[in-house]
Every structure is written in C-alpha cells, then in structure tokens.
Short mmCIF file of C-alpha atoms and ligand atoms in Angstrom, two decimals:
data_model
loop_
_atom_site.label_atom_id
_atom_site.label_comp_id
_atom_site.label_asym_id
_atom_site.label_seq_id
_atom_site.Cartn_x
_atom_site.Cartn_y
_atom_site.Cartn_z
CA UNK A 1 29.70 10.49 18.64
CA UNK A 2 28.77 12.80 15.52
CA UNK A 3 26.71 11.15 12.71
CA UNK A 4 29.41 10.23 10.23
CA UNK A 5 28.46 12.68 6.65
CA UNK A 6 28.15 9.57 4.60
CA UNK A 7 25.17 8.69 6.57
CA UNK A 8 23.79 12.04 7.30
CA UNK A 9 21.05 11.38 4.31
CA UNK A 10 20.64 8.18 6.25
CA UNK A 11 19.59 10.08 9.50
CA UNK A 12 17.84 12.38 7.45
CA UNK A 13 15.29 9.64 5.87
CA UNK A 14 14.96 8.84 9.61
CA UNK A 15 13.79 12.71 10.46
CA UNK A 16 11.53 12.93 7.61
CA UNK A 17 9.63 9.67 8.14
CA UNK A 18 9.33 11.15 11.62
CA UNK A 19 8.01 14.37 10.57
CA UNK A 20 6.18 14.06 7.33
CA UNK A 21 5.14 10.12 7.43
CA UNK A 22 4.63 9.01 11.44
CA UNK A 23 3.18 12.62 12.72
CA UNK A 24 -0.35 12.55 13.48
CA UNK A 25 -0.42 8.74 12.85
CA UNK A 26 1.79 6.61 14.91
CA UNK A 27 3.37 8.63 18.25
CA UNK A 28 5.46 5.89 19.24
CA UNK A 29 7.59 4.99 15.42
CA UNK A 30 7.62 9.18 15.74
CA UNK A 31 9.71 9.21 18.75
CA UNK A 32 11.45 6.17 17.33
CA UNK A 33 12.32 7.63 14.04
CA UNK A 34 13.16 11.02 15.33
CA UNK A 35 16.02 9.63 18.46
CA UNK A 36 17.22 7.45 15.83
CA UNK A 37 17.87 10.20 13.38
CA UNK A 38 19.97 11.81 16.06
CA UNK A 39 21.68 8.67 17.32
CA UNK A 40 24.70 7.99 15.74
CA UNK A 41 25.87 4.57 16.65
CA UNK A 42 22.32 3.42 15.63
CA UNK A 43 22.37 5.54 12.17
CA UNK A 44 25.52 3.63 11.93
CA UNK A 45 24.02 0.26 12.29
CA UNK A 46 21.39 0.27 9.35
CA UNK A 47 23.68 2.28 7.24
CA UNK A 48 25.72 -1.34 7.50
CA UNK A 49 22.61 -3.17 6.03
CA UNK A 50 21.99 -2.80 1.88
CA UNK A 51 20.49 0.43 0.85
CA UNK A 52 16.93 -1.03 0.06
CA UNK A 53 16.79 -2.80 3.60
CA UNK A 54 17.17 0.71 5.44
CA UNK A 55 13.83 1.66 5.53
CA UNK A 56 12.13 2.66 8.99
CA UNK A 57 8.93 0.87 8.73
CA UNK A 58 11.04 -2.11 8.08
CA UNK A 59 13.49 -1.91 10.65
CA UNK A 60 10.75 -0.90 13.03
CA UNK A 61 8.36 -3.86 12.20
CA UNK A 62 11.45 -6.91 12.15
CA UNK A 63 12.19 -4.83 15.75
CA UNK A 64 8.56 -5.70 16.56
CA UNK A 65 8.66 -9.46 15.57
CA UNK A 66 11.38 -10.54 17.27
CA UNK A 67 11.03 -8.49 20.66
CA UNK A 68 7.54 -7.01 20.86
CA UNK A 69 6.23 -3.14 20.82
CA UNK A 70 9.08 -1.11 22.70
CA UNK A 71 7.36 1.32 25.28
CA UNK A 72 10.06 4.22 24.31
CA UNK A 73 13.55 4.92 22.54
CA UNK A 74 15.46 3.57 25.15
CA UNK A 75 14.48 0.21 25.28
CA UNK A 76 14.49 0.16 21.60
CA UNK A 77 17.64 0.89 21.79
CA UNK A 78 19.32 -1.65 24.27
CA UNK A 79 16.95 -3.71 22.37
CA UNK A 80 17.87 -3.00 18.94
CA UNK A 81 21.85 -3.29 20.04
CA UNK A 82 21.35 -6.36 21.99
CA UNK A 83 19.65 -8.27 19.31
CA UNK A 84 21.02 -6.31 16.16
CA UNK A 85 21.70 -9.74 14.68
CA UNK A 86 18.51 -11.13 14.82
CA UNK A 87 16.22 -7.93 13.71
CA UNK A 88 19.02 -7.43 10.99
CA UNK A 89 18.58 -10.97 9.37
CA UNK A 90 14.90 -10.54 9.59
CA UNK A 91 14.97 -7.08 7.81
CA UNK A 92 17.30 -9.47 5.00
CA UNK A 93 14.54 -11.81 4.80
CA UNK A 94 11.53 -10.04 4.57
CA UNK A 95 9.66 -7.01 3.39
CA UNK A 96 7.13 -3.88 3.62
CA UNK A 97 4.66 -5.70 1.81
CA UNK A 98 2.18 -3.58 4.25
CA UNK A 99 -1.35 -4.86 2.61
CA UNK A 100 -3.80 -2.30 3.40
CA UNK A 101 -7.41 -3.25 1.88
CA UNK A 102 -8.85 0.45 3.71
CA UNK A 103 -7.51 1.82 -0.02
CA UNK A 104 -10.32 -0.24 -1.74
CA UNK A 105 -12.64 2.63 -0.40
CA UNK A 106 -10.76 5.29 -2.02
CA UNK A 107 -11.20 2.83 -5.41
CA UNK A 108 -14.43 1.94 -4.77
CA UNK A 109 -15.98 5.16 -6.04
CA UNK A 110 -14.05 4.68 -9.58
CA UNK A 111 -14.73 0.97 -9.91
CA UNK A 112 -18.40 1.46 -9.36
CA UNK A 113 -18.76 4.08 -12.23
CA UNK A 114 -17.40 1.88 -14.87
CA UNK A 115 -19.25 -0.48 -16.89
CA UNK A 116 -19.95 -3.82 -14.85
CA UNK A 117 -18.73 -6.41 -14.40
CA UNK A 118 -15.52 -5.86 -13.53
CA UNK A 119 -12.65 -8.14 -13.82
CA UNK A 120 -9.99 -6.98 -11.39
CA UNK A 121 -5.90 -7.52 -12.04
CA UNK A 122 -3.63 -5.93 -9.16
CA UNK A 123 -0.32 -5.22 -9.96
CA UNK A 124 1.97 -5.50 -6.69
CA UNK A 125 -1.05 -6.99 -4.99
CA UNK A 126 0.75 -8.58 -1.78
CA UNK A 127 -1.85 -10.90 0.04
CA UNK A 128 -4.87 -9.69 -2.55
CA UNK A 129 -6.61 -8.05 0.39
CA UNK A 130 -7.26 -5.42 -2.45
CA UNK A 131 -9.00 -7.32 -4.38
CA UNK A 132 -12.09 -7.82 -2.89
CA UNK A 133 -13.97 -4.23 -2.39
CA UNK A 134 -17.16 -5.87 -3.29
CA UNK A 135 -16.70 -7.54 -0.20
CA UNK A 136 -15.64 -5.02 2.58
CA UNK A 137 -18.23 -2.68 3.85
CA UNK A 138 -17.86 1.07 3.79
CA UNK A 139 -18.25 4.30 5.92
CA UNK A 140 -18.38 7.70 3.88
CA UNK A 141 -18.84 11.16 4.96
CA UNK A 142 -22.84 10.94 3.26
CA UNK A 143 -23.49 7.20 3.09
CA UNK A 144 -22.77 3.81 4.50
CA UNK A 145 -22.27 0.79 2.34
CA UNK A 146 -22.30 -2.97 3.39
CA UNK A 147 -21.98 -6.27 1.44
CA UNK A 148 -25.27 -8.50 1.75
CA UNK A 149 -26.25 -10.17 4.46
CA UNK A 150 -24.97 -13.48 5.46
CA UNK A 151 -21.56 -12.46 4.30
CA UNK A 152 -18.66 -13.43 6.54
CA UNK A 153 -17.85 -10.93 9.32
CA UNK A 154 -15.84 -8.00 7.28
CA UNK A 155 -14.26 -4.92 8.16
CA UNK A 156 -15.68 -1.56 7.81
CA UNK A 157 -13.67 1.28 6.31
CA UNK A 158 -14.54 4.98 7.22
CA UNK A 159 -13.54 7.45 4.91
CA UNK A 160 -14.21 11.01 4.11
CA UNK A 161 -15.38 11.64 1.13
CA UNK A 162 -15.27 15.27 -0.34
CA UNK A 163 -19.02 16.28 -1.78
CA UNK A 164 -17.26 16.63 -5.27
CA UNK A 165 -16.80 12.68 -5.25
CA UNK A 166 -19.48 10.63 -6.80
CA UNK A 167 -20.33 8.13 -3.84
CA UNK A 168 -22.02 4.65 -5.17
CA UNK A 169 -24.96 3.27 -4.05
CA UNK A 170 -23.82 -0.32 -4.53
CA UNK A 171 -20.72 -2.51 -4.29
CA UNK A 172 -19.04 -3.33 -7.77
CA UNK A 173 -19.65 -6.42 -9.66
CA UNK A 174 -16.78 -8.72 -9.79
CA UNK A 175 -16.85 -12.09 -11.55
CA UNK A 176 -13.10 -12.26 -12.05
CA UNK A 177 -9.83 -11.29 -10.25
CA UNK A 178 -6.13 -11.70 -9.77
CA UNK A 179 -2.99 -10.41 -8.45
CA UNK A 180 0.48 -10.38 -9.66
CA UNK A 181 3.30 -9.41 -6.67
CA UNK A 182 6.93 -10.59 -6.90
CA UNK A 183 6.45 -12.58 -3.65
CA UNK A 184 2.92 -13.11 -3.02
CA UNK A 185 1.67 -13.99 0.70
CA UNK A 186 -0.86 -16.34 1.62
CA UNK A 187 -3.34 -14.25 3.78
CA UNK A 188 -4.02 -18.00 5.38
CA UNK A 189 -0.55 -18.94 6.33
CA UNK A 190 -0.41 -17.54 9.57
CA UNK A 191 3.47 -16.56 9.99
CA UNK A 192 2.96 -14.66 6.73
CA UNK A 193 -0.70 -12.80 8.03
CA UNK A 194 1.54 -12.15 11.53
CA UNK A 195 3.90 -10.76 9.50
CA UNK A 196 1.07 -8.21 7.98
CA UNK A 197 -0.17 -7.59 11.28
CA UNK A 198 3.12 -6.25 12.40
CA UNK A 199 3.38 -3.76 9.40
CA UNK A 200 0.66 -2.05 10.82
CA UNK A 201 1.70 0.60 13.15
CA UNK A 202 1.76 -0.33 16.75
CA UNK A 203 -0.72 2.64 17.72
CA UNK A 204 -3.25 1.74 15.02
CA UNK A 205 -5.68 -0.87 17.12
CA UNK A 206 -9.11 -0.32 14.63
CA UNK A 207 -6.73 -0.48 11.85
CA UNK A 208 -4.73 -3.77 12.95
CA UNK A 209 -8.79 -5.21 13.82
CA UNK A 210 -9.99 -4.52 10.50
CA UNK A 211 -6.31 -5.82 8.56
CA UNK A 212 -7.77 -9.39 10.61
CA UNK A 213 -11.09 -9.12 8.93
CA UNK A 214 -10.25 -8.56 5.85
CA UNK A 215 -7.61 -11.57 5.84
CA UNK A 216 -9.74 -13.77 7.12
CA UNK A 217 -12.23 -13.05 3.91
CA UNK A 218 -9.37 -13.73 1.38
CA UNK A 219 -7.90 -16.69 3.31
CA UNK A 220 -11.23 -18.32 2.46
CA UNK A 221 -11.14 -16.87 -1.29
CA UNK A 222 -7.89 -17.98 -2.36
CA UNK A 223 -7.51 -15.54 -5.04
CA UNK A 224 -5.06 -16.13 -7.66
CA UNK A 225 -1.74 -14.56 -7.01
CA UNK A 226 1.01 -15.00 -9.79
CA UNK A 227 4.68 -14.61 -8.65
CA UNK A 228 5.97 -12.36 -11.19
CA UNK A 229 7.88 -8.31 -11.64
CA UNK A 230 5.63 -6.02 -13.11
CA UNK A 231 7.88 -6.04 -15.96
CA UNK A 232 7.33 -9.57 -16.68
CA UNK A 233 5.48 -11.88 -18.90
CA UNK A 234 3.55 -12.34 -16.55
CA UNK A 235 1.41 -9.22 -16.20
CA UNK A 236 0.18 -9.76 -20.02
CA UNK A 237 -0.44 -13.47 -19.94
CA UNK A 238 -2.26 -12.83 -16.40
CA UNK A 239 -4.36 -9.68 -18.97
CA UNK A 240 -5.00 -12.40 -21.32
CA UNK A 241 -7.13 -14.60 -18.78
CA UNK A 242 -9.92 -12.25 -18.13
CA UNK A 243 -13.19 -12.86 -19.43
CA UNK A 244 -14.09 -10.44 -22.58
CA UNK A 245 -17.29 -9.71 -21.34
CA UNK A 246 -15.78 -7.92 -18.29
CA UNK A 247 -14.35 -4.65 -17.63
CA UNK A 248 -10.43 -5.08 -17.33
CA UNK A 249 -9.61 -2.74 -14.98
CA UNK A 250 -5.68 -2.80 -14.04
CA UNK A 251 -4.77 -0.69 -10.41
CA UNK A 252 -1.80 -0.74 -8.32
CA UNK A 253 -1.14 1.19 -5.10
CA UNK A 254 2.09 1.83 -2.92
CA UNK A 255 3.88 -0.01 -5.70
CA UNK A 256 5.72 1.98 -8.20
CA UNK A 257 7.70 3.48 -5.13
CA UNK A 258 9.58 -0.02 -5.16
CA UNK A 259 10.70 0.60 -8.79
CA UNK A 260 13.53 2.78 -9.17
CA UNK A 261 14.01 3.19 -13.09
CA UNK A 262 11.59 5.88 -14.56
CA UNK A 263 12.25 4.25 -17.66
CA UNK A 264 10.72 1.24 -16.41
CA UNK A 265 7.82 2.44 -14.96
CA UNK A 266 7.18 4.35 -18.24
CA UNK A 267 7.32 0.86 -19.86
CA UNK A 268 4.74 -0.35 -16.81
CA UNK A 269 2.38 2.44 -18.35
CA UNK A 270 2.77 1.37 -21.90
CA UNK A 271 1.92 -2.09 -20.92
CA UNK A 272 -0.81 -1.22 -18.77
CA UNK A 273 -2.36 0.97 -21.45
CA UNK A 274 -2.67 -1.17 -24.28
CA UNK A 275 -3.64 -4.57 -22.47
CA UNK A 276 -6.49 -3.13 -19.63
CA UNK A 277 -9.46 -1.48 -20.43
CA UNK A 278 -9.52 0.49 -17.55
CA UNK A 279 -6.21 1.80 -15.65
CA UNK A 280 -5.90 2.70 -11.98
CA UNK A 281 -2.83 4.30 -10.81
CA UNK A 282 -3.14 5.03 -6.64
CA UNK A 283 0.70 6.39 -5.36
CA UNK A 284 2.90 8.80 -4.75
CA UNK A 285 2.72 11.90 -6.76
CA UNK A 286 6.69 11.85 -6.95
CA UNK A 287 6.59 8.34 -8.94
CA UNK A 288 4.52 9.44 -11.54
CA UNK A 289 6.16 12.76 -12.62
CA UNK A 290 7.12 11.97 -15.12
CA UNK A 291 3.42 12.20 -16.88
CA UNK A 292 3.38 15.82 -15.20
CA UNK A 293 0.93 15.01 -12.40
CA UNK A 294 2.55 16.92 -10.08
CA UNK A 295 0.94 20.27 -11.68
CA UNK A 296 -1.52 19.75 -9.09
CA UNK A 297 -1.05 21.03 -5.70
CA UNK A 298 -1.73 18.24 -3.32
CA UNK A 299 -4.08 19.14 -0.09
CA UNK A 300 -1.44 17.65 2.39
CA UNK A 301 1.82 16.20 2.37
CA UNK A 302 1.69 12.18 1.77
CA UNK A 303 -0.92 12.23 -0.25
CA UNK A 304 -1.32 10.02 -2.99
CA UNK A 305 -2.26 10.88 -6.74
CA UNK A 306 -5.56 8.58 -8.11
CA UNK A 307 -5.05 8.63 -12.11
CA UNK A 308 -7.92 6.61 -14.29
CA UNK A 309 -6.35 6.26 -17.57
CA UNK A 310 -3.41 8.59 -17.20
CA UNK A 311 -5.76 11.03 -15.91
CA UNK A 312 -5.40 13.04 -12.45
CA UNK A 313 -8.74 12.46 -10.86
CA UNK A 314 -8.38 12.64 -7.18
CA UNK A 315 -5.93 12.79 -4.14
CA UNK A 316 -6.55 10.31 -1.56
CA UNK A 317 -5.31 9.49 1.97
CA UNK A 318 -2.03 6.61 1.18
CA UNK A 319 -4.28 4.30 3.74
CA UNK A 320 -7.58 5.17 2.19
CA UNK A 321 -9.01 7.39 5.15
CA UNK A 322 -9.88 10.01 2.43
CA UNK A 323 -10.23 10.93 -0.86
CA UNK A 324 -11.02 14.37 -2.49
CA UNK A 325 -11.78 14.71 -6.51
CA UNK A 326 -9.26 16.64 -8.88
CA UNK A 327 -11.43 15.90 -11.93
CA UNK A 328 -14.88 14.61 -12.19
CA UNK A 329 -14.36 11.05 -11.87
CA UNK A 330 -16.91 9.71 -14.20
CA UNK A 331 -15.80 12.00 -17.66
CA UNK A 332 -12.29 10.80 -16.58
CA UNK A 333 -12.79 7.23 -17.12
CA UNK A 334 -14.93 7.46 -20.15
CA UNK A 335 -12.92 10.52 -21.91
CA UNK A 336 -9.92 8.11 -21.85
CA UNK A 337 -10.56 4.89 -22.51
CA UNK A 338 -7.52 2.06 -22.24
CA UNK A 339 -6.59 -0.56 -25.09
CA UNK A 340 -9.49 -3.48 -24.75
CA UNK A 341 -12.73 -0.85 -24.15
C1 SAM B 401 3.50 -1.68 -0.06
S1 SAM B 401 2.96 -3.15 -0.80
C2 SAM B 401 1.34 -2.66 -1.36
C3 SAM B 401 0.38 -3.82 -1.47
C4 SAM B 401 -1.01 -3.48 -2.00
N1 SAM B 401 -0.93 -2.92 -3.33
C5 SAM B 401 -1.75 -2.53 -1.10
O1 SAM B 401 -1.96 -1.38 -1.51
O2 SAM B 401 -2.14 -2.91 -0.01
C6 SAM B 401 3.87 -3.18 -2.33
C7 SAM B 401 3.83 -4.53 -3.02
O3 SAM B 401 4.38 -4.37 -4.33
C8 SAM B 401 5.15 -5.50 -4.62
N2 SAM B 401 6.12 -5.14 -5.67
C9 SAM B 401 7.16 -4.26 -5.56
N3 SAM B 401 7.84 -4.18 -6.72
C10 SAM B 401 7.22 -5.02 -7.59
C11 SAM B 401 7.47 -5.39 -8.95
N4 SAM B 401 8.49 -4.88 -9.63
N5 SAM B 401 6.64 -6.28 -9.54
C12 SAM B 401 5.60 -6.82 -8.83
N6 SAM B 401 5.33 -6.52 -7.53
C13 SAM B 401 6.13 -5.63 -6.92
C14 SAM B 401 5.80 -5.87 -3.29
O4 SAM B 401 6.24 -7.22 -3.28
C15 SAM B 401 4.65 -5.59 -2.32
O5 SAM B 401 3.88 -6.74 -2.08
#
C-alpha cells in the first residue's frame, strides 16, 4: 500500500517532525514519527481525523494516555490500530497545551532588566506554570540563581546562556499576575496535570521531574486564569486590572503557532502594543514574519525568535535550554517602549 497523494503532505509533517523537531531530543517519537511517515494505512488513519487534530505530538501523547510508552513502532502500531477509537476520541477531546515553565529562564534575563515591579499577563498561558519565574530557580552557563530559602521545593532550569546576554543577579519582582488561555488547566486537578505530564516527551525524565515541581508551586498559587481567545475582550479588560504602579509586561510563547490568520495576529500586536507597557513575543520565527524578523539567520533550526517591543533581541531554545542575544537586551526594551510606560 502506497501513501495515497492527498495525504503525502500528511506523511510529510510526519518526516519533518521526525527530522527537524524529535532529532536529538526524543529517540523514541523519532522512530515513531519517521515509520509512520512511511506507513500508509496509518497516514491514512489521522488523515481521517480534522486537520488541526493531526498533529504528532498529539497523536503520540493521547497514544500514551490510553496505553502507556510503546517500546518501538511495532507495538505502536498494533496498538494504535487496535485501539484507534479510543486514542482518536482522546486526540478530539484534548490538546497540546504542552506547559513548559523551563522558558521562564530564557525570559528571566528580559524581565529582570525592566523597571520593577512587574505585573505579569500571559497570553495563551495554559496551567500558568509561566508565570511564576520569580519562583523557579535557575542554572546559567556563568551563574546560578535560586528563590529564598524556605520556598517550596522548585525545579531548577539549566540553560546556556551566550556571554552577550545580560545574566541577573536576582529574581524579578512580581506583585501581580495573570493568564488568559482559551481553555485554561488547573495545575491542581490531577487528570488535567497527568495530562501535562504526558506532553512531555517520553525520553525526557529531568524534564518530566521538574514539569512536577513546578505544578506543584502553582497548584498552591492559584493564579488567575481567564478563559478567553487572544482576540477577545478579554485580554484588555484582564490589561485593565494591573496595578499602575507596576510594569505591564505582556509575553506569550508557543502560542501564535495556534492562530492561523496573519491578519489576526497583526491585530494581537496592535492590541498588545497599546495596552502593555512592556511586550514579550517568544515563538516561531515563521509566525512573526510578517514584522520581517526573519532577516535574521537563526543559529539552528527550531529556534524561537525573543522580540521586546517588536524588537528582535535574542534566539532561544523553544524549551528554554538556551538563549543567545541578537540585540543588546537592555537598549531593546528601553529604545521601544509599549503604550502604558
Ligand atoms: C503550546 S501551549 C503553550 C503554553 C505556555 N505559553 C508555555 O509556553 O508553556 C499553547 C497555549 O496557547 C493557547 N491558545 C492557543 N490559541 C489561543 C488563542 N487564540 N487565545 C488564547 N489562547 C490560545 C492554548 O490553549 C495553549 O494552552
């Protein structure tokens, strides 16, 4: 059995998640990815479910929660065909809301250069887990960072850190924050931290470890976390609610992939601009072209693009494992102030 051509670009997502997104990170969702791209009858399968649902992290993680961590392609397989109906009506139900908090290192260095306090509003913000860097500690390549004593056991992120980025000294001060997601999780219900936990790729132990931490922190917090589309009334009403006295800093990360229109994520930066102070875009390179980011030539493929008010100003590792500076991150922040500074 051939793969049929209407489903060839299908198999070929399949190939390049392989290649370009699971290499060098996860060896088991490469093999995965890369037998299913050549597998017809399974190609065939998730080409059946809508467009949106297709995705291999998804399919690979609803695999997980209903059967467990497959030790190679063929027991996926029988698995997968066996139980199609199950995984498939998970993959309806739920999505990669895949809350990593290791990016707050790569946004740590920006939110401790602005003016403090800091009031914090995540757009797409999933659990929150992103929401508290002041209370995560942090390895870099020239210093180690770690919230005050007494704190409740957190995780510790290790990241490298080019010399050309302006490590802090001290944890940000936060006296306000909140998310807005279009279906929020409750880092303390546990079917929905599970849920987390199996986003994470099955080979990444320290990474799963320090996802548990990091819930366990914000289960305690209950941060405020508005259902809402990015679009919405929501985001501006949410803007409204932080103090004066703070600065409003506005981020998102791994979200504008999940909104197709340019148009509306044009709108997004509008919106963003004139109601934050300070305005943190962490994603894909290819979602933001259309402000001409892409000028710069990224050090590896994946990366994501940091922009501080519309400004490139540093690639960083899409989990927050590294960051390197495009512009000097300080003059970015000040030489382009947002709508409330
Ligand atoms: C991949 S997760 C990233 C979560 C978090 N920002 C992080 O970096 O760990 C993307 C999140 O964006 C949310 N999202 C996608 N489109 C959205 C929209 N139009 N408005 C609000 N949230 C959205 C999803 O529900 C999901 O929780």
């Amino acid at each position: 059995m051939t793969i049929d051509p209407d489903q060839s670009e299908l198999a070929s997502r399949y190939r390049r998640f392989a290649f370009q997104e699971a290499s060098g990170r996860s060896p088991l969702y490469e093999h995965l990815a890369a037998k299913a791209a050549e597998d017809a009858a399974i190609i065939a399968l998730i080409a059946d479910l809508p467009q949106p649902k297709q995705q291999p992290n998804l399919l690979f993680a609803a695999y997980r929660h209903i059967l467990g961590v497959p030790s190679d392609y063929s027991e996926f397989r029988r698995g997968l065909t066996d139980r199609f109906d199950a995984v498939r009506s998970i993959m309806l139900e739920r999505s990669t809301q895949t809350n990593e908090p290791g990016r707050c290192a790569v946004l740590l260095p920006v939110l401790a250069s602005l003016p403090q306090p800091l009031a914090l509003l995540e757009v797409g913000a999933s659990a929150g887990l992103c929401l508290f860097p002041d209370r995560y500690g942090y390895d870099y390549s020239s210093k180690s960072l770690r919230p005050p004593k007494g704190a409740k056991p957190y995780p510790v992120f290790p990241c490298r850190a080019a010399a050309s980025v302006p490590v802090p000294d001290t944890l940000p001060q936060i006296v306000w924050r909140a998310g807005l997601d279009l279906n929020p999780l409750d880092a303390g219900d546990p079917d929905a931290a599970a849920w987390l936990e199996t986003l994470v790729w099955p080979d990444q132990e320290e990474r799963r470890n320090r996802l548990r931490l990091a819930l366990g922190i914000v289960a305690e917090e209950q941060p405020t976390l508005v259902q809402g589309d990015l679009l919405g009334p929501e985001f501006e009403a949410l803007c409204r609610q932080a103090p004066q006295d703070a600065t409003l800093v506005v981020f998102h990360t791994a979200v504008l992939a999940y909104v197709p229109s340019t148009a509306d994520r044009m709108t997004f930066a509008d919106r963003v601009s004139a109601s934050s102070d300070v305005w943190i875009c962490n994603e894909d390179p290819s979602v933001m072209s259309q402000f001409s980011f892409t000028a710069v030539e990224a050090p590896s493929q994946g990366a994501f693009l940091m922009s501080v008010n519309g400004q490139p100003t540093a690639w960083t590792d899409p989990h927050g494992a590294w960051i390197e500076a495009i512009a000097d991150v300080e003059t970015s922040v000040l030489s382009s102030a947002g709508g409330r500074l």
